[in-house]
Short mmCIF file of C-alpha atoms in Angstrom, two decimals:
data_model
loop_
_atom_site.label_atom_id
_atom_site.label_comp_id
_atom_site.label_asym_id
_atom_site.label_seq_id
_atom_site.Cartn_x
_atom_site.Cartn_y
_atom_site.Cartn_z
CA MET I 1 -31.65 -55.70 -40.45
CA THR I 2 -35.48 -55.28 -40.31
CA LEU I 3 -36.18 -52.82 -38.16
CA ILE I 4 -40.03 -51.62 -38.82
CA LYS I 5 -42.22 -54.26 -41.03
CA LEU I 6 -45.68 -53.36 -41.42
CA ASP I 7 -48.25 -55.91 -42.60
CA ASP I 8 -51.55 -54.34 -44.48
CA VAL I 9 -52.17 -52.14 -42.44
CA GLY I 10 -55.05 -49.80 -41.56
CA LEU I 11 -56.41 -47.22 -39.70
CA LYS I 12 -60.03 -46.19 -39.33
CA PHE I 13 -60.69 -42.92 -36.92
CA GLN I 14 -64.09 -42.54 -35.56
CA VAL I 15 -64.58 -39.03 -35.97
CA ARG I 16 -67.40 -37.69 -33.68
CA ARG I 17 -69.29 -34.80 -35.28
CA ALA I 18 -69.14 -31.62 -33.82
CA GLY I 19 -70.85 -30.19 -31.38
CA ARG I 20 -73.28 -31.10 -29.22
CA ILE I 21 -74.82 -34.87 -29.16
CA SER I 22 -78.30 -34.62 -28.71
CA PHE I 23 -80.13 -37.12 -26.63
CA LYS I 24 -82.24 -38.66 -28.92
CA ASP I 25 -79.03 -39.19 -31.64
CA TYR I 26 -77.05 -40.83 -28.28
CA LEU I 27 -80.16 -43.30 -27.42
CA LEU I 28 -80.98 -44.18 -31.23
CA HIS I 29 -77.80 -44.38 -32.92
CA GLY I 30 -75.23 -44.65 -29.90
CA LEU I 31 -76.50 -47.33 -27.79
CA PHE I 32 -77.45 -49.60 -30.67
CA ARG I 33 -73.98 -48.92 -31.79
CA ARG I 34 -75.14 -48.47 -35.97
CA SER I 35 -74.10 -44.59 -35.21
CA LYS I 36 -74.06 -43.06 -38.14
CA LYS I 37 -75.36 -39.31 -36.95
CA THR I 38 -73.07 -39.59 -33.74
CA SER I 39 -69.87 -39.98 -35.50
CA PHE I 40 -68.76 -40.80 -38.68
CA GLU I 41 -65.54 -42.69 -39.82
CA VAL I 42 -62.50 -41.93 -42.16
CA GLN I 43 -60.13 -44.74 -43.78
CA ALA I 44 -57.07 -42.86 -42.80
CA LEU I 45 -54.43 -45.86 -43.92
CA GLU I 46 -55.34 -48.84 -46.03
CA ASN I 47 -53.42 -51.66 -46.86
CA ILE I 48 -49.92 -50.37 -46.10
CA ASN I 49 -47.04 -52.63 -46.70
CA LEU I 50 -44.10 -51.48 -45.61
CA THR I 51 -40.02 -52.68 -44.57
CA VAL I 52 -37.96 -50.39 -43.39
CA GLU I 53 -34.07 -52.03 -43.39
CA GLU I 54 -31.26 -50.81 -41.37
CA GLY I 55 -29.25 -47.85 -43.15
CA ASP I 56 -32.80 -47.25 -45.26
CA ARG I 57 -33.21 -43.37 -45.65
CA LEU I 58 -37.31 -43.26 -46.51
CA GLY I 59 -39.10 -40.21 -47.65
CA ILE I 60 -42.95 -40.15 -47.91
CA ILE I 61 -44.78 -37.41 -50.30
CA GLY I 62 -48.16 -37.08 -51.51
CA PRO I 63 -50.46 -34.42 -51.17
CA ASN I 64 -52.30 -33.05 -47.84
CA GLY I 65 -54.44 -35.42 -46.42
CA ALA I 66 -52.97 -38.20 -48.12
CA GLY I 67 -52.16 -39.72 -44.43
CA LYS I 68 -48.79 -38.91 -44.18
CA SER I 69 -48.31 -37.46 -40.86
CA THR I 70 -50.89 -40.37 -39.94
CA LEU I 71 -48.43 -43.22 -41.07
CA LEU I 72 -45.87 -41.46 -39.01
CA LYS I 73 -47.64 -41.56 -35.94
CA LEU I 74 -48.35 -45.26 -36.65
CA LEU I 75 -44.69 -45.90 -37.16
CA ALA I 76 -44.06 -43.94 -33.69
CA GLY I 77 -46.66 -46.22 -31.87
CA ILE I 78 -49.03 -43.78 -31.38
CA TYR I 79 -51.78 -44.61 -33.29
CA PRO I 80 -52.47 -48.29 -33.15
CA PRO I 81 -53.09 -49.76 -36.45
CA THR I 82 -57.20 -50.89 -36.57
CA SER I 83 -56.36 -53.85 -38.94
CA GLY I 84 -53.28 -55.50 -40.11
CA ARG I 85 -49.45 -55.41 -38.29
CA ARG I 86 -47.48 -53.33 -36.46
CA LYS I 87 -43.44 -54.82 -35.79
CA VAL I 88 -41.42 -52.68 -34.36
CA VAL I 89 -37.55 -52.96 -33.51
CA GLY I 90 -35.24 -50.64 -31.96
CA LYS I 91 -36.05 -47.03 -30.50
CA ILE I 92 -37.79 -44.44 -31.92
CA SER I 93 -37.69 -40.91 -31.80
CA ALA I 94 -40.18 -38.65 -33.30
CA LEU I 95 -40.22 -35.21 -34.07
CA PHE I 96 -43.98 -33.64 -34.86
CA ASP I 97 -46.32 -30.91 -33.73
CA ILE I 98 -42.92 -30.20 -31.47
CA ALA I 99 -44.20 -26.89 -30.59
CA LEU I 100 -47.06 -29.08 -28.40
CA GLY I 101 -46.72 -30.33 -25.14
CA PHE I 102 -45.05 -27.85 -22.67
CA GLU I 103 -46.11 -26.51 -19.67
CA THR I 104 -46.89 -23.14 -20.23
CA ASP I 105 -46.35 -22.30 -16.89
CA ALA I 106 -42.78 -23.55 -16.00
CA ASN I 107 -39.97 -21.66 -17.95
CA GLY I 108 -37.67 -22.90 -20.47
CA TRP I 109 -35.28 -24.76 -18.13
CA GLU I 110 -38.22 -27.06 -16.63
CA ASN I 111 -39.55 -27.25 -19.99
CA ILE I 112 -36.44 -28.50 -21.52
CA MET I 113 -36.13 -31.24 -17.92
CA TYR I 114 -39.98 -32.06 -18.50
CA ARG I 115 -39.16 -33.22 -22.67
CA GLY I 116 -36.21 -34.89 -21.38
CA TYR I 117 -37.58 -36.82 -18.70
CA LEU I 118 -40.27 -38.03 -21.28
CA GLN I 119 -37.02 -38.70 -23.10
CA GLY I 120 -36.14 -41.20 -20.90
CA GLU I 121 -33.91 -39.44 -19.35
CA THR I 122 -33.27 -39.29 -15.73
CA PRO I 123 -32.00 -35.90 -13.58
CA ARG I 124 -28.46 -37.70 -13.86
CA SER I 125 -28.50 -37.71 -17.36
CA ILE I 126 -30.35 -34.26 -18.51
CA ARG I 127 -28.10 -31.89 -16.42
CA GLU I 128 -25.23 -32.99 -18.96
CA LYS I 129 -27.14 -32.26 -21.89
CA ILE I 130 -28.99 -29.29 -20.33
CA GLN I 131 -26.65 -26.34 -21.11
CA PRO I 132 -26.25 -27.76 -24.82
CA ILE I 133 -29.61 -27.64 -25.57
CA ALA I 134 -29.51 -23.93 -24.11
CA GLU I 135 -26.70 -22.84 -26.01
CA PHE I 136 -28.41 -25.00 -29.36
CA SER I 137 -31.51 -23.30 -29.11
CA GLU I 138 -30.08 -19.97 -28.29
CA LEU I 139 -32.98 -18.56 -26.49
CA GLY I 140 -30.51 -16.71 -23.52
CA ASP I 141 -32.35 -15.48 -20.96
CA PHE I 142 -35.62 -16.34 -22.51
CA LEU I 143 -35.06 -19.32 -20.93
CA ASN I 144 -36.04 -17.99 -17.47
CA MET I 145 -39.41 -16.83 -18.99
CA PRO I 146 -42.70 -18.96 -18.53
CA VAL I 147 -43.06 -20.35 -21.79
CA ARG I 148 -46.38 -19.01 -22.04
CA TYR I 149 -44.76 -16.07 -23.14
CA TYR I 150 -42.41 -17.54 -25.92
CA SER I 151 -43.59 -16.60 -29.48
CA SER I 152 -44.23 -19.78 -32.04
CA GLY I 153 -40.62 -19.78 -33.18
CA MET I 154 -39.44 -19.51 -29.84
CA LYS I 155 -41.10 -22.59 -28.40
CA VAL I 156 -40.10 -24.28 -32.15
CA ARG I 157 -36.38 -23.63 -31.44
CA LEU I 158 -36.85 -24.87 -27.80
CA ALA I 159 -38.91 -28.15 -29.09
CA PHE I 160 -36.22 -28.68 -31.73
CA SER I 161 -33.29 -28.52 -29.70
CA ILE I 162 -34.40 -31.24 -26.74
CA ALA I 163 -35.97 -33.30 -29.20
CA THR I 164 -32.87 -33.45 -31.50
CA ALA I 165 -30.62 -33.53 -28.40
CA ILE I 166 -30.40 -37.58 -28.13
CA ALA I 167 -28.63 -39.77 -30.37
CA PRO I 168 -31.91 -41.84 -31.81
CA GLU I 169 -32.11 -45.25 -33.19
CA ILE I 170 -34.91 -44.98 -35.51
CA LEU I 171 -35.66 -41.40 -36.61
CA ILE I 172 -38.85 -40.30 -37.27
CA ILE I 173 -39.44 -36.61 -39.02
CA ASP I 174 -42.43 -34.76 -39.81
CA GLU I 175 -41.89 -31.41 -41.70
CA VAL I 176 -40.35 -29.78 -38.76
CA LEU I 177 -36.98 -27.84 -41.40
CA SER I 178 -39.64 -25.32 -42.06
CA ALA I 179 -39.29 -24.04 -38.71
CA GLY I 180 -37.69 -20.77 -37.12
CA ASP I 181 -36.25 -18.11 -38.87
CA MET I 182 -33.70 -18.21 -41.82
CA ALA I 183 -30.59 -18.47 -39.37
CA PHE I 184 -31.98 -21.16 -37.18
CA GLN I 185 -33.14 -23.32 -40.24
CA THR I 186 -29.64 -24.13 -41.13
CA LYS I 187 -28.66 -24.90 -38.09
CA ALA I 188 -31.62 -26.99 -37.89
CA ARG I 189 -30.48 -28.51 -41.24
CA GLU I 190 -26.95 -28.93 -40.20
CA ARG I 191 -27.86 -31.21 -37.45
CA MET I 192 -30.53 -33.02 -38.97
CA LYS I 193 -28.07 -34.19 -41.65
CA SER I 194 -25.76 -35.43 -38.57
CA LEU I 195 -28.71 -36.58 -36.72
CA MET I 196 -29.97 -38.77 -40.37
CA SER I 197 -26.24 -40.38 -40.65
CA SER I 198 -26.14 -41.80 -37.21
CA ALA I 199 -29.56 -43.22 -37.13
CA ARG I 200 -30.35 -46.77 -37.91
CA ALA I 201 -33.09 -45.57 -40.20
CA VAL I 202 -34.90 -42.38 -41.01
CA ILE I 203 -38.24 -41.38 -42.41
CA VAL I 204 -39.15 -37.96 -43.19
CA VAL I 205 -42.08 -36.45 -44.37
CA SER I 206 -41.83 -33.51 -46.52
CA HIS I 207 -43.16 -31.06 -49.55
CA ASP I 208 -39.53 -30.27 -49.96
CA MET I 209 -38.84 -33.00 -53.46
CA LYS I 210 -35.28 -31.29 -53.76
CA SER I 211 -34.39 -32.19 -50.08
CA LEU I 212 -36.03 -35.37 -49.96
CA GLU I 213 -34.29 -36.24 -53.39
CA LEU I 214 -30.70 -35.52 -51.89
CA MET I 215 -31.59 -37.07 -48.31
CA CYS I 216 -33.63 -40.07 -49.00
CA ASP I 217 -32.68 -43.16 -51.15
CA ARG I 218 -36.59 -44.81 -50.92
CA VAL I 219 -39.45 -42.65 -51.36
CA LEU I 220 -42.96 -43.55 -51.10
CA TRP I 221 -45.97 -41.81 -52.93
CA LEU I 222 -49.27 -42.13 -50.59
CA ASP I 223 -52.38 -40.68 -51.98
CA HIS I 224 -55.77 -40.89 -50.06
CA GLY I 225 -54.31 -43.42 -47.01
CA LYS I 226 -53.38 -45.71 -49.95
CA MET I 227 -50.33 -46.64 -51.64
CA ARG I 228 -49.07 -45.49 -54.90
CA PRO I 229 -45.24 -46.53 -55.89
CA ILE I 230 -42.72 -46.86 -53.74
CA GLY I 231 -38.92 -47.07 -54.98
CA PRO I 232 -35.89 -45.08 -55.73
CA ALA I 233 -36.23 -41.51 -54.81
CA GLU I 234 -35.85 -39.88 -58.43
CA GLU I 235 -38.63 -42.29 -59.88
CA VAL I 236 -41.07 -41.35 -57.31
CA ILE I 237 -40.63 -38.23 -56.64
CA LYS I 238 -40.37 -37.23 -61.17
CA ALA I 239 -43.63 -39.36 -61.73
CA TYR I 240 -45.01 -37.74 -58.40
CA THR I 241 -44.25 -33.79 -60.16
CA GLN I 242 -45.17 -34.75 -63.39
CA GLN I 243 -48.30 -35.73 -61.73
CA ASN I 244 -48.99 -32.54 -60.53
CA ASN I 245 -47.69 -30.44 -63.71
CA GLN I 246 -50.01 -32.31 -65.69
CA GLY I 247 -53.01 -31.23 -62.73
CA GLU I 248 -51.53 -27.57 -63.26
CA LYS I 249 -52.01 -27.52 -66.63
CA ARG I 250 -55.63 -29.05 -67.01
CA GLN I 251 -56.49 -26.57 -64.32
CA ALA I 252 -55.02 -23.57 -66.84
CA ALA I 253 -56.58 -25.44 -69.85
CA MET C 1 -48.82 -56.10 -15.58
CA THR C 2 -45.41 -55.97 -13.82
CA GLY C 3 -43.94 -54.91 -17.40
CA TYR C 4 -47.01 -52.15 -17.42
CA LEU C 5 -45.59 -51.33 -14.04
CA SER C 6 -42.15 -50.76 -14.47
CA SER C 7 -42.52 -49.07 -17.67
CA ILE C 8 -44.45 -46.07 -15.24
CA TRP C 9 -41.85 -46.07 -13.04
CA ARG C 10 -39.34 -45.83 -15.60
CA LEU C 11 -41.08 -42.45 -16.41
CA ARG C 12 -41.24 -41.63 -12.78
CA HIS C 13 -38.97 -38.43 -13.16
CA PHE C 14 -41.28 -37.33 -15.94
CA TRP C 15 -44.73 -37.74 -13.91
CA MET C 16 -43.15 -36.62 -10.87
CA ALA C 17 -42.38 -33.13 -12.48
CA LEU C 18 -46.12 -32.80 -13.81
CA VAL C 19 -46.93 -32.85 -9.82
CA ARG C 20 -44.47 -30.78 -9.24
CA ILE C 21 -45.78 -27.92 -11.24
CA ASP C 22 -49.32 -28.94 -10.56
CA LEU C 23 -48.96 -28.20 -7.14
CA ARG C 24 -47.08 -24.87 -8.13
CA LYS C 25 -49.42 -23.83 -10.33
CA ARG C 26 -52.21 -23.78 -7.88
CA TYR C 27 -50.89 -20.98 -5.66
CA ARG C 28 -49.32 -19.42 -8.54
CA GLY C 29 -49.26 -15.56 -7.86
CA THR C 30 -50.47 -16.05 -4.62
CA VAL C 31 -48.94 -14.27 -1.15
CA ILE C 32 -48.89 -17.79 1.10
CA GLY C 33 -49.11 -20.42 -1.64
CA ILE C 34 -48.86 -23.58 -0.53
CA GLY C 35 -50.24 -22.15 2.78
CA TRP C 36 -53.50 -22.40 1.47
CA SER C 37 -53.50 -26.28 1.28
CA LEU C 38 -53.27 -25.66 4.85
CA LEU C 39 -55.37 -22.79 6.08
CA GLN C 40 -57.98 -24.03 3.47
CA PRO C 41 -58.79 -27.50 5.58
CA ILE C 42 -58.65 -26.13 8.95
CA ALA C 43 -60.86 -22.53 7.92
CA MET C 44 -63.73 -25.12 7.00
CA THR C 45 -63.52 -27.32 9.56
CA ALA C 46 -63.40 -23.79 11.66
CA VAL C 47 -66.46 -23.00 9.74
CA LEU C 48 -68.50 -26.30 10.28
CA CYS C 49 -67.25 -27.20 13.70
CA LEU C 50 -69.06 -23.61 14.85
CA VAL C 51 -72.43 -24.55 12.92
CA PHE C 52 -72.92 -28.17 13.38
CA SER C 53 -71.24 -29.02 16.94
CA ARG C 54 -74.27 -27.13 18.29
CA ILE C 55 -76.68 -28.97 16.12
CA PHE C 56 -75.02 -32.56 16.63
CA GLY C 57 -74.16 -31.80 20.61
CA GLN C 58 -70.75 -32.45 20.06
CA SER C 59 -67.35 -30.67 22.02
CA ILE C 60 -65.22 -29.20 19.29
CA ARG C 61 -62.54 -31.36 21.14
CA GLU C 62 -63.65 -34.67 19.52
CA PHE C 63 -65.71 -33.22 16.72
CA ALA C 64 -62.76 -30.74 15.28
CA PRO C 65 -60.64 -34.03 13.93
CA TYR C 66 -63.57 -36.15 13.15
CA LEU C 67 -64.54 -33.33 10.64
CA LEU C 68 -61.12 -32.16 9.42
CA THR C 69 -60.03 -36.16 8.74
CA GLY C 70 -63.72 -37.03 6.99
CA LEU C 71 -63.12 -33.57 5.04
CA THR C 72 -59.67 -34.34 4.00
CA PHE C 73 -61.11 -37.68 3.02
CA TRP C 74 -63.42 -36.76 1.46
CA GLY C 75 -61.31 -34.09 -0.31
CA PHE C 76 -59.38 -36.52 -1.64
CA ILE C 77 -61.89 -39.22 -3.05
CA THR C 78 -63.76 -36.40 -5.14
CA ALA C 79 -59.98 -34.58 -6.40
CA VAL C 80 -59.10 -38.07 -7.60
CA VAL C 81 -62.55 -38.51 -9.29
CA MET C 82 -63.01 -35.31 -10.77
CA GLN C 83 -59.56 -34.50 -11.97
CA GLY C 84 -59.74 -37.96 -12.76
CA CYS C 85 -61.99 -37.40 -15.08
CA GLN C 86 -60.02 -34.29 -17.06
CA SER C 87 -56.55 -36.07 -16.68
CA PHE C 88 -56.76 -37.46 -20.39
CA PHE C 89 -57.54 -34.47 -21.55
CA GLN C 90 -54.90 -32.41 -19.45
CA GLY C 91 -52.21 -34.75 -21.00
CA GLU C 92 -53.66 -34.91 -24.48
CA SER C 93 -50.23 -32.95 -25.99
CA TYR C 94 -48.04 -35.62 -24.53
CA ILE C 95 -50.36 -38.30 -25.45
CA ARG C 96 -50.22 -37.20 -28.95
CA GLN C 97 -46.42 -37.21 -28.88
CA HIS C 98 -45.65 -39.68 -26.79
CA PRO C 99 -46.43 -43.61 -26.53
CA ALA C 100 -46.10 -43.98 -22.66
CA PRO C 101 -48.38 -45.56 -20.63
CA LEU C 102 -51.51 -43.99 -20.00
CA ALA C 103 -51.96 -44.80 -16.57
CA ILE C 104 -49.22 -41.90 -15.57
CA TYR C 105 -51.95 -38.84 -16.00
CA PRO C 106 -54.76 -40.64 -13.72
CA LEU C 107 -51.52 -41.49 -11.46
CA ARG C 108 -50.64 -37.24 -11.76
CA ALA C 109 -54.12 -36.34 -10.36
CA THR C 110 -54.01 -38.94 -7.70
CA LEU C 111 -50.69 -37.81 -6.59
CA GLY C 112 -51.46 -34.27 -6.39
CA ALA C 113 -54.57 -34.57 -4.55
CA GLY C 114 -52.54 -37.18 -1.86
CA PHE C 115 -50.32 -34.40 -1.25
CA HIS C 116 -53.72 -32.49 0.20
CA PHE C 117 -54.82 -35.43 2.05
CA ILE C 118 -51.59 -35.84 3.82
CA LEU C 119 -51.34 -31.92 4.75
CA GLY C 120 -54.65 -32.51 5.94
CA PHE C 121 -54.47 -35.17 7.81
CA ALA C 122 -50.98 -33.93 9.36
CA ILE C 123 -52.82 -30.92 10.70
CA ALA C 124 -55.69 -33.64 12.28
CA SER C 125 -53.22 -34.96 13.94
CA VAL C 126 -51.22 -32.91 15.21
CA PHE C 127 -54.40 -31.51 16.67
CA VAL C 128 -55.05 -35.03 18.45
CA TRP C 129 -51.74 -35.11 19.32
CA CYS C 130 -52.35 -31.45 21.56
CA VAL C 131 -55.80 -32.08 22.56
CA ASN C 132 -55.28 -36.22 23.09
CA GLY C 133 -51.79 -36.55 23.51
CA PHE C 134 -50.11 -38.85 21.33
CA GLY C 135 -52.30 -42.47 20.50
CA ASN C 136 -51.75 -46.05 20.63
CA LEU C 137 -48.96 -46.90 18.42
CA PRO C 138 -49.50 -50.17 16.72
CA ALA C 139 -53.42 -49.17 15.64
CA LEU C 140 -51.30 -45.93 13.85
CA VAL C 141 -48.95 -48.42 12.30
CA SER C 142 -52.21 -49.61 10.78
CA LEU C 143 -52.29 -46.11 8.88
CA VAL C 144 -49.55 -46.98 6.69
CA PRO C 145 -51.03 -50.16 4.83
CA THR C 146 -54.19 -47.87 4.94
CA PHE C 147 -53.08 -45.17 3.39
CA VAL C 148 -51.13 -47.60 0.40
CA LEU C 149 -54.71 -48.89 0.11
CA LEU C 150 -56.17 -45.44 -0.34
CA PHE C 151 -53.68 -44.66 -2.76
CA VAL C 152 -54.48 -47.33 -4.98
CA ILE C 153 -58.32 -47.38 -5.28
CA GLY C 154 -57.77 -43.31 -5.77
CA TRP C 155 -55.40 -43.79 -8.57
CA SER C 156 -58.06 -46.81 -9.89
CA LEU C 157 -60.74 -44.49 -9.50
CA ALA C 158 -58.86 -41.73 -11.55
CA VAL C 159 -58.14 -44.39 -14.47
CA CYS C 160 -61.66 -45.32 -14.64
CA MET C 161 -63.22 -42.47 -15.02
CA GLY C 162 -60.78 -41.05 -17.24
CA VAL C 163 -61.19 -43.79 -19.36
CA ALA C 164 -65.26 -43.11 -19.09
CA ASN C 165 -65.19 -39.38 -19.81
CA VAL C 166 -62.95 -39.67 -22.90
CA LEU C 167 -65.49 -42.59 -23.45
CA PHE C 168 -68.55 -40.88 -22.72
CA GLN C 169 -68.08 -36.95 -21.60
CA ASP C 170 -71.26 -36.85 -19.91
CA SER C 171 -69.49 -38.83 -17.20
CA GLN C 172 -67.94 -36.18 -15.20
CA HIS C 173 -71.26 -34.17 -14.96
CA LEU C 174 -72.99 -37.70 -13.53
CA ILE C 175 -70.30 -38.09 -11.39
CA GLY C 176 -70.19 -34.72 -9.87
CA ILE C 177 -74.23 -35.76 -9.19
CA VAL C 178 -72.96 -39.01 -7.77
CA MET C 179 -70.17 -37.74 -5.46
CA GLN C 180 -72.44 -35.22 -4.25
CA MET C 181 -75.48 -37.79 -3.05
CA LEU C 182 -72.21 -40.16 -1.57
CA PHE C 183 -71.41 -37.22 0.31
CA TYR C 184 -74.29 -37.38 2.88
CA LEU C 185 -74.33 -41.25 2.58
CA THR C 186 -71.14 -41.56 4.15
CA PRO C 187 -70.69 -40.41 7.88
CA ILE C 188 -67.97 -37.09 6.96
CA LEU C 189 -69.72 -34.16 8.72
CA TYR C 190 -72.52 -36.49 10.72
CA PRO C 191 -71.35 -38.88 14.11
CA PRO C 192 -72.74 -42.17 12.61
CA LYS C 193 -74.31 -42.96 16.71
CA MET C 194 -76.14 -40.13 16.09
CA MET C 195 -77.76 -41.05 13.01
CA LEU C 196 -77.99 -44.79 14.35
CA SER C 197 -80.15 -43.86 17.86
CA LYS C 198 -82.18 -41.74 14.72
CA SER C 199 -83.26 -44.65 12.76
CA PRO C 200 -81.42 -48.61 12.78
CA HIS C 201 -81.82 -48.61 9.91
CA PHE C 202 -78.97 -46.16 8.98
CA ALA C 203 -76.40 -49.10 9.42
CA LEU C 204 -76.71 -50.27 6.40
CA ILE C 205 -75.23 -47.18 4.80
CA PHE C 206 -72.39 -47.49 7.25
CA ASN C 207 -71.81 -50.87 6.74
CA TYR C 208 -71.49 -51.41 2.98
CA ASN C 209 -70.57 -47.66 2.01
CA PRO C 210 -67.01 -48.69 0.48
CA PHE C 211 -66.04 -45.14 1.52
CA ALA C 212 -67.37 -45.31 4.81
CA MET C 213 -65.39 -48.08 5.60
CA LEU C 214 -62.03 -46.34 4.49
CA LEU C 215 -63.02 -43.78 6.70
CA GLU C 216 -63.18 -45.46 9.70
CA LEU C 217 -59.67 -47.20 8.38
CA ILE C 218 -58.33 -43.45 8.73
CA ARG C 219 -60.80 -42.49 11.99
CA LYS C 220 -60.31 -45.64 14.33
CA PRO C 221 -56.77 -45.44 14.98
CA LEU C 222 -56.19 -41.46 14.66
CA LEU C 223 -59.33 -40.60 17.09
CA ASP C 224 -60.05 -43.34 19.89
CA GLY C 225 -56.59 -44.89 18.91
CA GLU C 226 -58.19 -48.67 18.22
CA LEU C 227 -57.39 -50.71 15.53
CA PRO C 228 -60.23 -50.41 12.89
CA SER C 229 -62.35 -53.55 12.54
CA LEU C 230 -61.89 -56.84 10.79
CA TRP C 231 -64.81 -55.76 8.66
CA ALA C 232 -63.79 -52.57 7.82
CA ILE C 233 -60.39 -53.83 6.74
CA GLY C 234 -61.84 -56.97 4.68
CA ALA C 235 -64.58 -54.55 2.99
CA SER C 236 -61.90 -51.90 2.22
CA SER C 237 -59.16 -54.21 0.85
CA LEU C 238 -62.80 -56.17 -1.57
CA PHE C 239 -63.15 -52.73 -2.72
CA ALA C 240 -60.01 -51.60 -3.60
CA LEU C 241 -59.25 -54.92 -5.44
CA LEU C 242 -62.51 -54.57 -7.78
CA VAL C 243 -61.59 -50.84 -8.94
CA VAL C 244 -58.39 -52.30 -10.00
CA CYS C 245 -59.61 -54.55 -11.61
CA ALA C 246 -62.25 -52.42 -13.13
CA ALA C 247 -58.95 -49.83 -13.89
CA MET C 248 -56.77 -52.71 -15.23
CA LEU C 249 -60.16 -53.67 -17.27
CA ALA C 250 -60.59 -50.38 -18.86
CA LEU C 251 -57.18 -49.98 -20.02
CA ARG C 252 -56.80 -53.13 -21.57
CA CYS C 253 -59.83 -52.82 -23.84
CA PHE C 254 -59.10 -48.73 -24.38
CA GLU C 255 -55.67 -48.02 -23.61
CA LYS C 256 -54.63 -48.63 -27.61
CA ARG C 257 -57.68 -46.77 -29.01
CA MET C 258 -58.20 -43.65 -26.38
CA ILE C 259 -55.96 -41.70 -28.61
CA PHE C 260 -59.09 -41.98 -31.20
CA TYR C 261 -61.12 -40.35 -28.85
CA LEU C 262 -59.31 -37.37 -27.48
#
C-alpha cells in the first residue's frame, strides 16, 4: 500500500531580506509585485518524485543545504508544495527541531502535557503515559523546574521522550540521534529501533552513513534541491561517499 | 468549515492549556496574582470617574458602571487586535513543528482577552446590582448571545490581524493608531447624550460605528434593564458576519503559505 506519494513536487521560498525594508523599495517593488529588492526566491526543492510504500525504510542523504530537512517538513505537512502534488495516507509523527516549542515558564511535567495535547492526547490518555515519559527522560526532580532553566541537552531529552512515547504510523526523523549525552544516545538509539520496527514507514535524514546503511533499505540522495539517484541503500551511499572522497582528493591535489 | 472547526475542537486541550499558561505568565512572581485583573479595571474606573464625572456632570452611581463596561469592552477589543497581531509569531515554534489549524493561535489570544473581559463585566454587574438592585431578567438573558457574538468577532478580528501582520509587519503599528482613533469615536468615556446635545452630527458616529453598537448590546441590558434596539442587534450581527467572512477568506488564501512568511 502506498502511504506517501510526491508527484513532481517543487518548493520555492520567498525569503525576506534582513533588516528594514525602505518605504521606497516597498512602493516601487512590493506594490507592483515584481519584488526584487524586498525579497528573493530560493528554489528549495525541484521535481521531486517519491513514493513510500508500507514497510519502507527510506534514508535521505546529501550535503548541508541540499533540502533534506525541507523535504521532511514538506512530507510532514508543514510546508505546502508550491508546485506538484503531495498525497499522504496515515498519520505522520515527526521528530525535528525537537528542542523548540516549549513553554519556558511552565515546568517539565506541564510541558509533557502540552506537547502530548498537540500530538492529539487527551488529559486521560496522557495520564498513563506521563510517568513512562518522565522515567525515560531521567530528568527526575528537574521536571518540577521551569523549562527556561534547562540546558539544551535536557530539553532534547525531554522532547525526545515525549515525541517517541506514542506509537507512530509514519515516522519522520531529522538527525535527532546526535542529541543528548552518551548514555542517553544509546538509549535513544534503542528506542528508535523499536519505533522503526513498529512504524508502518520510516523516513530518516542523517549524515551517519553507517547507521543509515543498517537502518534503511532505500536511500535518496538530494543535492541542491534536486533528486540524485534513489535506490538500494548500499549503492547510493557508496556513490555518495565516492563523490565526497573525490572532492576531498581534488582539494588535496 | 465544519471539518476545520472539528479539528480545532480536537486540539482543545492544547489551546486551553496555552490560555491557562498565558494567564499565569502574566502575573508570574506577583503577590496578588490574578487579583490584578480585578484591581486594574476598578482602579482605572475610579480614577476616570473622579475626573470625568465632574466634567460630564454625571453622578458616580451611574457613571461608574458606564465607564467600567466601556473600558472592559474596549480592553477586550484592543487585546484581541494587538495580541492577534502577534499570535502567529508567538506560536511560531509550534507552527514549525506541527501542522495544526492556524486559527488556534488567534483563539488563544481571544480566550485570554475574553477571560479579562468576563472579570471586568462581573465587577460591573455586581456594582450595578448593589446600587440599583437586580435588573430585568429577559434583558440580562440577551447578554448571552451578545457574548457569543463578541467572542466570534474577537476571534475573527484576531485572525485577520494575525494574517495581516505576518504578511505586512507594519500592520501592528498602523492598527495601534486606528484603535486610538476608534477609542474616541466610540462612546466609551463620554455619554452619547452629552455629545448629541452639542451637535446632532454625532449621531452618525454612534449609529454606524459597529463598536458603539456592540457596546449598546452590553450596556442597555445591564445598566438600563432594557433590551437593546433592533438596529443595534442587526448592525452588530452584520458586522460579525463581515469579520467572520474576512477571517475565513484570510485563512483560505494564506493559511498554507503562512509558514513561508514567519
